[in-house]
Coordinates of C-alpha atoms in Angstrom, one line a residue:
M87 CA -34.2 -16.8 50.1
A88 CA -35.4 -18.4 46.7
E89 CA -36.1 -22.1 46.2
P90 CA -33.2 -24.0 44.6
G91 CA -35.5 -25.3 41.9
T92 CA -36.4 -21.6 40.8
A93 CA -32.6 -20.2 41.4
E94 CA -31.2 -21.4 38.1
P95 CA -34.0 -19.9 35.6
L96 CA -33.6 -16.5 37.2
L97 CA -29.9 -16.7 36.9
Q98 CA -30.5 -17.5 33.1
T99 CA -33.1 -14.8 32.5
A100 CA -30.7 -12.5 34.7
A101 CA -27.9 -13.4 32.3
R102 CA -29.9 -13.2 29.1
G103 CA -30.5 -9.5 30.2
L104 CA -26.8 -8.6 30.7
P105 CA -24.5 -8.3 28.0
D106 CA -21.5 -10.2 27.5
F107 CA -18.9 -8.0 28.5
K108 CA -16.1 -9.9 26.6
Q109 CA -18.1 -9.4 23.1
S110 CA -18.7 -5.8 23.9
V111 CA -15.6 -4.2 25.0
K112 CA -14.1 -3.6 21.8
L113 CA -10.4 -4.2 21.4
K114 CA -10.1 -1.4 19.3
Y115 CA -11.2 1.2 21.6
V116 CA -8.7 0.0 24.4
K117 CA -6.0 0.2 21.7
L118 CA -7.5 3.7 20.9
G119 CA -6.9 4.7 24.7
Y120 CA -3.4 3.1 24.7
H121 CA -2.3 5.0 21.5
H122 CA -3.5 8.7 23.2
L123 CA -1.8 7.9 26.4
I124 CA 1.5 7.0 24.7
T125 CA 1.2 9.7 22.2
H126 CA 0.5 12.5 24.9
G127 CA 2.2 10.7 27.8
A128 CA 5.0 13.4 27.4
Y129 CA 3.1 16.4 27.4
L130 CA 1.1 15.3 30.7
L131 CA 4.9 14.6 32.2
L132 CA 5.5 18.3 31.4
I133 CA 2.7 19.9 33.0
P134 CA 4.1 20.6 36.3
L135 CA 7.1 22.2 34.4
P136 CA 5.6 25.8 34.1
G137 CA 4.6 25.6 37.7
L138 CA 8.0 24.6 39.1
V139 CA 9.8 27.3 36.8
A140 CA 7.4 30.0 37.8
A141 CA 7.8 29.2 41.5
H142 CA 11.6 29.4 41.2
L143 CA 11.4 32.7 39.5
S144 CA 8.9 34.5 41.9
T145 CA 12.0 34.0 44.6
F146 CA 14.1 36.4 42.3
T147 CA 14.6 39.8 43.4
L148 CA 16.0 42.7 42.2
R149 CA 19.4 42.1 43.9
D150 CA 19.8 38.8 42.3
L151 CA 19.3 40.2 38.8
A152 CA 21.9 43.0 39.5
D153 CA 24.3 40.3 40.9
L154 CA 23.9 38.3 37.3
W155 CA 24.4 41.4 35.4
Q156 CA 27.3 42.1 37.2
H157 CA 28.7 38.4 36.5
M158 CA 27.9 38.7 32.7
Q159 CA 30.2 41.8 32.6
Y160 CA 33.0 40.1 34.0
N161 CA 32.5 37.2 31.6
L162 CA 32.2 39.2 28.6
V163 CA 34.2 37.1 26.7
S164 CA 32.3 34.1 27.5
V165 CA 29.1 35.8 26.4
L166 CA 30.5 36.8 23.1
I167 CA 31.9 33.1 22.3
C168 CA 28.7 31.3 23.2
S169 CA 26.5 34.0 21.3
S170 CA 29.0 33.5 18.2
L171 CA 28.5 29.8 18.5
L172 CA 24.9 29.8 18.4
V173 CA 24.9 32.4 15.4
V174 CA 27.2 29.9 13.5
A175 CA 25.0 27.0 14.6
A176 CA 21.7 28.6 13.6
T177 CA 23.4 29.8 10.2
A178 CA 24.6 26.3 9.6
Y179 CA 21.4 24.8 10.0
F180 CA 19.4 27.0 7.7
L181 CA 22.0 26.6 5.2
T182 CA 22.1 22.8 4.9
R183 CA 18.5 21.7 6.1
P184 CA 16.7 20.2 3.2
R185 CA 14.5 22.2 0.8
P186 CA 10.8 21.6 1.6
V187 CA 9.2 20.2 -1.8
Y188 CA 5.4 21.6 -2.1
L189 CA 2.9 19.9 -4.8
V190 CA 1.4 23.3 -6.0
D191 CA -1.2 21.1 -8.0
F192 CA -1.9 18.3 -10.4
S193 CA -4.1 17.4 -13.3
C194 CA -4.9 13.9 -14.9
Y195 CA -5.9 13.5 -18.2
K196 CA -9.5 12.7 -19.2
P197 CA -9.9 11.3 -22.6
E198 CA -12.7 12.3 -25.1
E199 CA -15.6 10.3 -25.6
E200 CA -14.1 9.0 -28.7
S201 CA -12.0 6.9 -26.7
R202 CA -14.6 5.2 -24.6
C203 CA -14.4 1.7 -24.3
S204 CA -17.3 -0.3 -22.4
R205 CA -16.6 -4.1 -21.7
A206 CA -19.0 -5.3 -24.0
W207 CA -17.2 -3.3 -27.0
F208 CA -13.9 -4.5 -25.4
M209 CA -14.9 -8.1 -26.0
R210 CA -16.5 -7.2 -29.5
C211 CA -13.1 -6.1 -30.5
S212 CA -11.0 -9.2 -29.2
E213 CA -13.8 -11.7 -30.8
S214 CA -13.3 -9.7 -34.1
L215 CA -9.8 -9.8 -34.2
G216 CA -9.6 -13.5 -35.1
T217 CA -6.2 -13.8 -33.5
F218 CA -7.6 -15.4 -30.1
T219 CA -8.7 -18.8 -29.6
P220 CA -12.4 -19.2 -28.5
E221 CA -11.0 -20.7 -25.2
N222 CA -9.1 -17.5 -24.8
V223 CA -11.8 -15.4 -25.7
K224 CA -13.8 -16.8 -22.9
F225 CA -10.6 -16.4 -20.6
Q226 CA -10.5 -12.8 -21.3
R227 CA -14.6 -12.4 -20.9
R228 CA -14.0 -14.5 -17.6
I229 CA -11.2 -11.6 -16.4
V230 CA -13.1 -8.6 -17.5
E231 CA -16.3 -10.0 -15.6
R232 CA -14.1 -10.0 -12.3
S233 CA -11.9 -7.3 -12.9
G234 CA -13.8 -4.5 -11.0
L235 CA -13.7 -2.4 -14.5
G236 CA -16.6 -0.5 -15.3
E237 CA -18.4 0.7 -18.7
D238 CA -16.6 4.0 -19.0
T239 CA -13.0 3.3 -19.3
Y240 CA -10.8 4.7 -22.2
L241 CA -8.4 2.9 -24.9
A242 CA -6.5 4.3 -27.7
E243 CA -8.6 5.1 -30.7
A244 CA -6.1 2.7 -32.8
L245 CA -7.1 -0.3 -30.7
I246 CA -10.8 0.3 -30.4
T247 CA -11.4 0.5 -34.1
I248 CA -12.1 -2.8 -36.2
P249 CA -9.7 -3.6 -37.2
P250 CA -7.1 -2.1 -35.0
N251 CA -4.4 0.1 -36.4
P252 CA -1.3 -0.2 -34.0
S253 CA 1.5 1.9 -35.5
M254 CA 4.1 4.3 -34.4
V255 CA 2.2 7.2 -35.6
N256 CA -0.7 6.2 -33.7
A257 CA 1.4 5.7 -30.3
R258 CA 2.5 9.2 -30.7
K259 CA -0.6 10.7 -31.1
E260 CA -1.7 9.0 -28.1
A261 CA 1.3 10.0 -26.2
E262 CA 0.6 13.7 -27.1
M263 CA -2.8 13.7 -26.3
V264 CA -2.3 12.5 -23.0
M265 CA 0.7 14.4 -21.9
F266 CA -0.4 17.8 -23.5
G267 CA -3.8 17.2 -22.3
A268 CA -2.8 17.0 -18.7
L269 CA -0.1 20.0 -19.1
D270 CA -2.6 22.2 -20.8
E271 CA -4.9 21.6 -17.7
L272 CA -2.0 22.1 -15.3
F273 CA -0.6 25.3 -16.5
A274 CA -4.3 26.7 -16.5
K275 CA -4.9 26.0 -13.1
T276 CA -1.8 27.0 -11.8
G277 CA -0.7 30.2 -13.9
V278 CA 2.8 29.1 -14.1
K279 CA 4.3 29.4 -17.6
P280 CA 6.4 26.5 -19.3
K281 CA 9.4 28.9 -19.3
E282 CA 9.4 28.8 -15.7
I283 CA 10.0 25.0 -15.5
G284 CA 13.4 24.1 -14.6
V285 CA 13.0 20.3 -14.2
L286 CA 11.2 18.0 -16.4
V287 CA 11.0 14.2 -15.4
V288 CA 8.6 12.1 -17.7
N289 CA 7.8 8.2 -17.1
C290 CA 6.3 5.8 -19.4
S291 CA 7.0 2.4 -19.1
L292 CA 6.6 0.5 -22.3
F293 CA 6.7 3.2 -25.0
N294 CA 10.1 5.0 -25.6
P295 CA 10.4 6.6 -28.8
T296 CA 13.4 8.7 -30.3
P297 CA 13.4 11.8 -29.6
S298 CA 12.1 11.0 -26.3
L299 CA 8.8 11.7 -24.8
S300 CA 10.4 14.3 -22.2
A301 CA 11.9 16.0 -25.6
M302 CA 8.7 16.0 -27.5
V303 CA 7.4 17.9 -24.4
I304 CA 10.3 20.5 -24.3
N305 CA 9.6 20.9 -28.2
H306 CA 6.1 21.4 -27.9
Y307 CA 6.0 24.0 -24.9
K308 CA 9.5 25.4 -26.1
L309 CA 10.9 25.3 -22.6
R310 CA 14.0 26.8 -22.1
G311 CA 17.6 25.7 -23.2
N312 CA 18.9 24.9 -19.7
V313 CA 15.8 22.5 -18.3
V314 CA 17.0 19.4 -16.7
S315 CA 15.2 16.8 -18.2
Y316 CA 14.8 13.2 -17.7
N317 CA 12.6 10.2 -19.4
L318 CA 12.3 6.9 -17.2
G319 CA 11.1 3.6 -19.0
G320 CA 10.9 0.0 -18.3
M321 CA 10.0 0.8 -14.5
G322 CA 6.4 -0.3 -14.4
C323 CA 3.3 1.2 -12.6
S324 CA 5.2 2.5 -9.6
A325 CA 7.5 4.8 -11.9
G326 CA 5.3 7.9 -10.9
L327 CA 6.8 8.0 -7.3
I328 CA 10.2 7.2 -8.4
S329 CA 10.0 10.4 -10.9
V330 CA 8.3 12.2 -7.7
D331 CA 11.2 11.2 -5.6
L332 CA 13.7 11.9 -8.3
A333 CA 12.4 15.8 -8.9
K334 CA 12.7 15.9 -5.1
D335 CA 16.4 15.4 -5.2
L336 CA 16.6 17.8 -8.2
L337 CA 15.1 20.4 -6.2
Q338 CA 17.5 20.1 -3.4
A339 CA 20.2 21.0 -5.8
Y340 CA 18.3 23.8 -8.0
P341 CA 16.9 26.6 -5.5
G342 CA 13.8 28.5 -6.6
T343 CA 12.7 26.1 -9.3
Y344 CA 9.6 24.4 -10.5
A345 CA 9.5 20.7 -11.3
V346 CA 6.8 19.2 -13.5
V347 CA 6.4 15.4 -13.2
I348 CA 4.5 13.5 -16.0
S349 CA 3.3 9.9 -15.4
M350 CA 1.5 7.7 -18.0
E351 CA 1.5 4.6 -19.9
N352 CA 0.8 3.9 -23.9
T353 CA -1.3 1.4 -24.8
T354 CA -1.2 1.6 -28.8
L355 CA 1.9 -0.5 -29.3
N356 CA 1.6 -2.6 -26.5
W357 CA -1.5 -4.8 -26.7
Y358 CA -0.8 -8.6 -27.3
F359 CA -2.2 -10.4 -30.0
G360 CA -1.3 -14.0 -29.0
N361 CA -2.7 -16.8 -27.0
D362 CA -0.4 -16.9 -23.8
R363 CA -2.7 -16.3 -20.9
S364 CA 0.1 -15.0 -18.8
M365 CA -0.1 -12.0 -21.3
L366 CA -3.8 -11.6 -21.8
V367 CA -4.5 -10.2 -18.5
S368 CA -2.8 -7.0 -19.2
N369 CA -5.2 -6.5 -22.0
C370 CA -8.0 -7.0 -20.1
V371 CA -7.1 -4.4 -17.2
F372 CA -4.7 -1.6 -18.5
R373 CA -6.4 1.8 -19.7
M374 CA -5.2 5.1 -21.3
G375 CA -4.6 7.8 -19.1
G376 CA -1.9 10.1 -17.6
A377 CA -1.2 12.8 -15.0
A378 CA 0.9 15.7 -14.5
I379 CA 2.2 17.2 -11.2
L380 CA 3.8 20.4 -10.4
L381 CA 6.4 20.5 -7.6
S382 CA 8.2 23.7 -6.3
N383 CA 10.8 24.6 -3.8
R384 CA 9.9 28.2 -3.5
R385 CA 8.7 29.2 0.1
G386 CA 6.5 31.8 -1.4
D387 CA 4.7 28.8 -2.8
R388 CA 3.6 27.4 0.5
R389 CA 0.4 29.5 0.8
R390 CA -1.0 28.3 -2.3
A391 CA 0.3 24.7 -2.7
K392 CA -2.1 22.0 -1.8
Y393 CA 0.5 19.3 0.0
Q394 CA 4.0 19.1 0.9
L395 CA 6.1 16.0 0.6
V396 CA 6.8 14.5 3.8
H397 CA 8.9 11.3 2.9
T398 CA 9.3 8.9 -0.2
V399 CA 10.5 5.3 0.7
R400 CA 11.8 3.2 -2.2
T401 CA 12.2 -0.7 -2.1
H402 CA 13.6 -3.0 -4.8
R403 CA 13.4 -6.4 -5.1
G404 CA 15.4 -7.3 -8.3
A405 CA 18.3 -9.2 -6.5
D406 CA 15.8 -12.0 -6.1
D407 CA 15.5 -14.0 -9.4
R408 CA 11.9 -14.6 -8.8
C409 CA 10.9 -11.0 -7.9
F410 CA 12.9 -10.0 -11.0
G411 CA 10.9 -12.1 -13.4
C412 CA 7.2 -12.1 -12.0
V413 CA 6.5 -9.1 -14.6
T414 CA 8.0 -9.2 -17.9
Q415 CA 7.7 -8.1 -21.5
R416 CA 9.0 -11.0 -23.8
E417 CA 7.9 -12.8 -26.7
D418 CA 5.5 -15.9 -26.8
A419 CA 6.1 -19.1 -28.5
D420 CA 4.7 -17.4 -31.8
G421 CA 7.2 -14.7 -31.6
K422 CA 4.2 -12.0 -30.3
V423 CA 5.5 -9.8 -28.0
G424 CA 3.7 -9.2 -24.3
V425 CA 4.1 -8.4 -20.9
S426 CA 4.0 -11.6 -19.0
L427 CA 2.5 -11.7 -15.4
S428 CA 3.7 -14.5 -13.0
K429 CA 1.6 -16.9 -10.7
D430 CA 4.1 -15.8 -7.9
L431 CA 3.1 -11.7 -8.6
M432 CA 0.8 -11.4 -5.1
T433 CA 3.3 -13.4 -3.1
V434 CA 6.2 -10.9 -4.6
A435 CA 3.9 -7.8 -3.8
G436 CA 3.3 -9.0 -0.4
E437 CA 7.0 -9.3 0.5
A438 CA 7.9 -6.0 -1.1
L439 CA 5.1 -4.2 0.6
K440 CA 6.4 -5.8 4.2
T441 CA 10.1 -4.8 3.2
N442 CA 8.6 -1.2 2.6
I443 CA 6.7 -0.7 5.4
T444 CA 9.4 -1.8 7.6
T445 CA 11.1 1.3 6.4
L446 CA 8.3 3.6 6.4
G447 CA 6.9 2.9 9.8
P448 CA 9.2 4.1 12.1
L449 CA 9.0 7.6 10.2
V450 CA 5.3 7.8 10.2
L451 CA 3.9 5.5 12.9
P452 CA 3.0 7.2 16.4
M453 CA 5.1 5.6 19.4
S454 CA 2.3 3.6 20.6
E455 CA 2.3 1.5 17.4
Q456 CA 6.1 1.2 17.5
L457 CA 6.2 0.1 21.1
L458 CA 3.7 -2.7 20.4
F459 CA 5.6 -4.0 17.1
F460 CA 9.0 -3.7 18.8
A461 CA 7.1 -5.6 21.7
T462 CA 5.7 -8.6 19.5
L463 CA 9.2 -8.8 17.7
A464 CA 11.2 -9.2 21.0
A465 CA 8.4 -12.0 22.3
R466 CA 8.9 -13.8 18.8
K467 CA 12.8 -13.3 18.2
V468 CA 14.4 -13.1 21.8
L469 CA 11.7 -15.0 24.0
K470 CA 11.0 -17.6 21.2
R471 CA 7.2 -17.4 22.0
K472 CA 4.6 -18.6 19.4
V473 CA 3.1 -14.6 19.1
K474 CA 1.2 -13.5 16.0
P475 CA 3.3 -10.8 14.1
Y476 CA 2.0 -7.7 15.0
I477 CA 0.5 -5.5 11.9
P478 CA 0.7 -1.8 12.7
D479 CA -2.2 0.0 12.5
F480 CA -1.5 2.5 9.7
K481 CA -5.0 4.3 9.8
L482 CA -3.3 5.9 12.8
A483 CA -0.6 7.7 10.5
F484 CA -2.6 8.4 7.5
E485 CA -5.9 9.9 7.0
H486 CA -6.2 8.8 3.3
F487 CA -4.6 5.9 1.3
C488 CA -4.1 6.1 -2.3
I489 CA -3.2 2.3 -3.5
H490 CA -2.1 1.7 -7.1
A491 CA -5.3 0.3 -8.8
G492 CA -3.5 -2.5 -10.5
G493 CA -6.4 -5.0 -10.4
R494 CA -9.2 -6.0 -7.8
A495 CA -6.9 -8.9 -6.3
V496 CA -4.3 -6.8 -5.3
L497 CA -6.9 -4.2 -3.5
D498 CA -8.4 -7.2 -1.6
E499 CA -5.1 -8.3 -0.5
L500 CA -4.0 -4.8 0.6
E501 CA -7.4 -4.3 2.2
K502 CA -7.0 -7.2 4.4
N503 CA -3.2 -6.9 5.0
L504 CA -3.4 -3.4 6.3
Q505 CA -6.7 -3.9 7.9
L506 CA -8.5 -0.8 5.9
S507 CA -12.0 0.2 5.7
D508 CA -14.3 0.4 2.7
W509 CA -14.0 4.0 3.1
H510 CA -10.0 4.2 3.0
M511 CA -10.3 1.5 -0.3
E512 CA -13.1 3.7 -2.0
P513 CA -10.7 6.3 -4.1
S514 CA -8.7 3.1 -5.3
R515 CA -11.6 0.9 -6.3
M516 CA -13.8 3.7 -7.9
T517 CA -10.9 4.4 -10.0
L518 CA -10.5 1.1 -10.9
H519 CA -14.2 1.1 -12.1
R520 CA -14.0 4.5 -13.5
F521 CA -10.5 4.6 -15.2
G522 CA -9.2 1.2 -15.3
N523 CA -5.4 0.5 -14.4
T524 CA -3.8 3.5 -15.9
S525 CA -0.6 2.6 -14.7
S526 CA 1.8 4.9 -12.6
S527 CA -0.8 7.7 -13.1
S528 CA -3.7 6.0 -11.2
L529 CA -2.4 7.2 -7.9
W530 CA -3.2 10.6 -8.7
Y531 CA -6.8 9.8 -10.1
E532 CA -7.5 8.1 -6.5
L533 CA -6.3 11.7 -4.7
A534 CA -8.4 13.8 -7.2
Y535 CA -11.3 11.5 -6.3
T536 CA -10.6 12.2 -2.6
E537 CA -10.5 15.9 -3.3
A538 CA -13.7 15.9 -5.6
K539 CA -15.4 14.3 -2.5
G540 CA -14.5 17.2 -0.6
R541 CA -12.4 14.7 2.2
I542 CA -8.8 16.6 2.3
K543 CA -8.6 18.8 5.2
K544 CA -5.9 20.9 6.4
G545 CA -3.1 18.8 8.0
D546 CA -4.4 15.5 6.7
R547 CA -1.7 12.9 5.4
T548 CA -1.9 10.7 2.6
W549 CA -0.2 7.6 1.7
Q550 CA 0.5 6.7 -1.5
I551 CA 1.9 3.3 -2.5
A552 CA 2.7 1.5 -5.7
F553 CA 4.0 -1.6 -7.0
G554 CA 6.1 -2.3 -10.3
S555 CA 8.1 -4.5 -12.6
G556 CA 11.8 -5.3 -11.1
F557 CA 10.1 -5.9 -8.7
K558 CA 9.5 -2.5 -6.7
C559 CA 7.2 -1.1 -4.1
N560 CA 7.3 2.5 -3.6
S561 CA 5.6 4.9 -1.1
A562 CA 5.1 8.7 -1.1
V563 CA 3.6 10.6 2.2
W564 CA 2.1 13.9 1.5
R565 CA 0.5 16.3 4.1
A566 CA -2.2 18.7 3.2
L567 CA -1.4 22.5 3.7
R568 CA -4.7 23.4 3.2
T569 CA -8.4 22.1 2.9
V570 CA -9.3 21.3 -0.6
S571 CA -13.1 22.6 -1.2
P572 CA -14.3 21.9 -4.6
A573 CA -16.9 24.7 -4.1
K574 CA -14.4 27.2 -3.0
E575 CA -11.3 26.3 -5.2
K576 CA -10.7 28.8 -7.9
N577 CA -10.0 27.2 -11.5
F578 CA -10.7 23.8 -9.9
R579 CA -10.9 21.0 -12.4
N580 CA -11.2 17.3 -11.7
P581 CA -11.5 14.1 -14.0
W582 CA -14.4 13.3 -11.6
M583 CA -16.5 16.4 -12.0
D584 CA -18.9 15.0 -14.4
D585 CA -19.3 11.9 -12.4
I586 CA -18.8 12.5 -8.7
H587 CA -22.2 12.5 -8.0
R588 CA -22.6 8.9 -9.1
Y589 CA -19.9 7.4 -6.8
P590 CA -19.3 5.6 -4.7
V591 CA -21.0 2.5 -6.7
T592 CA -21.3 -0.9 -5.8
V593 CA -18.8 -3.3 -7.7
P594 CA -20.0 -6.9 -7.5
K595 CA -17.5 -9.7 -7.3
V596 CA -18.6 -10.9 -10.9
S597 CA -20.5 -8.7 -13.4
A598 CA -21.5 -10.1 -16.4
I599 CA -21.0 -8.8 -19.7

């Protein structure tokens, strides 16, 4: 027996030599085990079934089979009726089931070097205008230094010349460069001819000339006369997914058709030259860009398509006045037009996201997460317990996340609320750094980044989520039909090809100009 005087030090030494099990047992591993148990529990319960069936069939004799055949002969009418019903039901199912929508390929426009705009040049252009007060020049500098944008973003040439020359002619020139540049690359990658396009959807929020942007595309590529075309305007940064959802519905009505979706924004005529700070933020983060996406409902395209559209979920909070007015194009006190961002924007975005994922969750989350969410909800609402709301782990539902690169604050908030890792946020943050906020097309630059890194594997699920004025939060879920390997892809073209070796880069919270 040890002496009383030495027992306590020995216990302390032993305690120091043992791990703290409360700290070392990671809850995420417990949760992962629970997830696998619930997900595969049904299969475990079915394991004895084949044995039972085999045991029962082993008792059958030739006499039993003869009796069964004789019974069927006497009930020929019943057999024919049942067979007919099965044929009718199978035919009805195949005729009424939704047509699959495949994403054959997509392309993102990469502007020429003449449009490159470093942060220092942006500030020089702003200072040389003479329309901004010294305080607001400093304000813009602070925004740019904290925005997460790098030195290689792009702006329309009309805005980065001194003095700037915003005009309808230059705005059309920018639109043509972006749309036709993205489409030329898309047609080259896929081998699809413009005459094969049956559906065309173009979205651009702030530039809506007459003839429309969709008419400009039809005229330039001489699309066929019966092409079904739409031009969406004023729908903000989430309009790209609205366009995809619209194209999906149109592909259900037009069999054997290709649909092209073009998502872009036009900066030339939408630069703000006043001193209202709520409008100056847009100048600092929005940049030039666009994307073209080729969708198909032809079953023969499944073999070469990259992705299949699984779900689209749209949320609109426009009935709430606070949500409706948080992003507004208006005139300031001096009559200068710009896009005003409300201080409630982050709160409104959070509420819209909550509504959207409440709808999306049951469609994509594994049963384990749905049970945990339901149990927490029941404890709070029924039992009136003070339990923290359970945030589902969407990392169990998706391998990749493409979150609209609207700004650093938006990405930070979503990373925290959805409990995502730096790896999951990398495509969004690097897109913001390399290309800036390209509005509705930013999601496609993010997916292009993921492809350029060789991360897309067959069966992977990707969640695209975007926010827009109105206020809207929209989601699209894609499943990869094949592994996308840049080294093995034929005609692989990607806006990241020249830069991907440099990324990811460290983006400091504040980067002085």
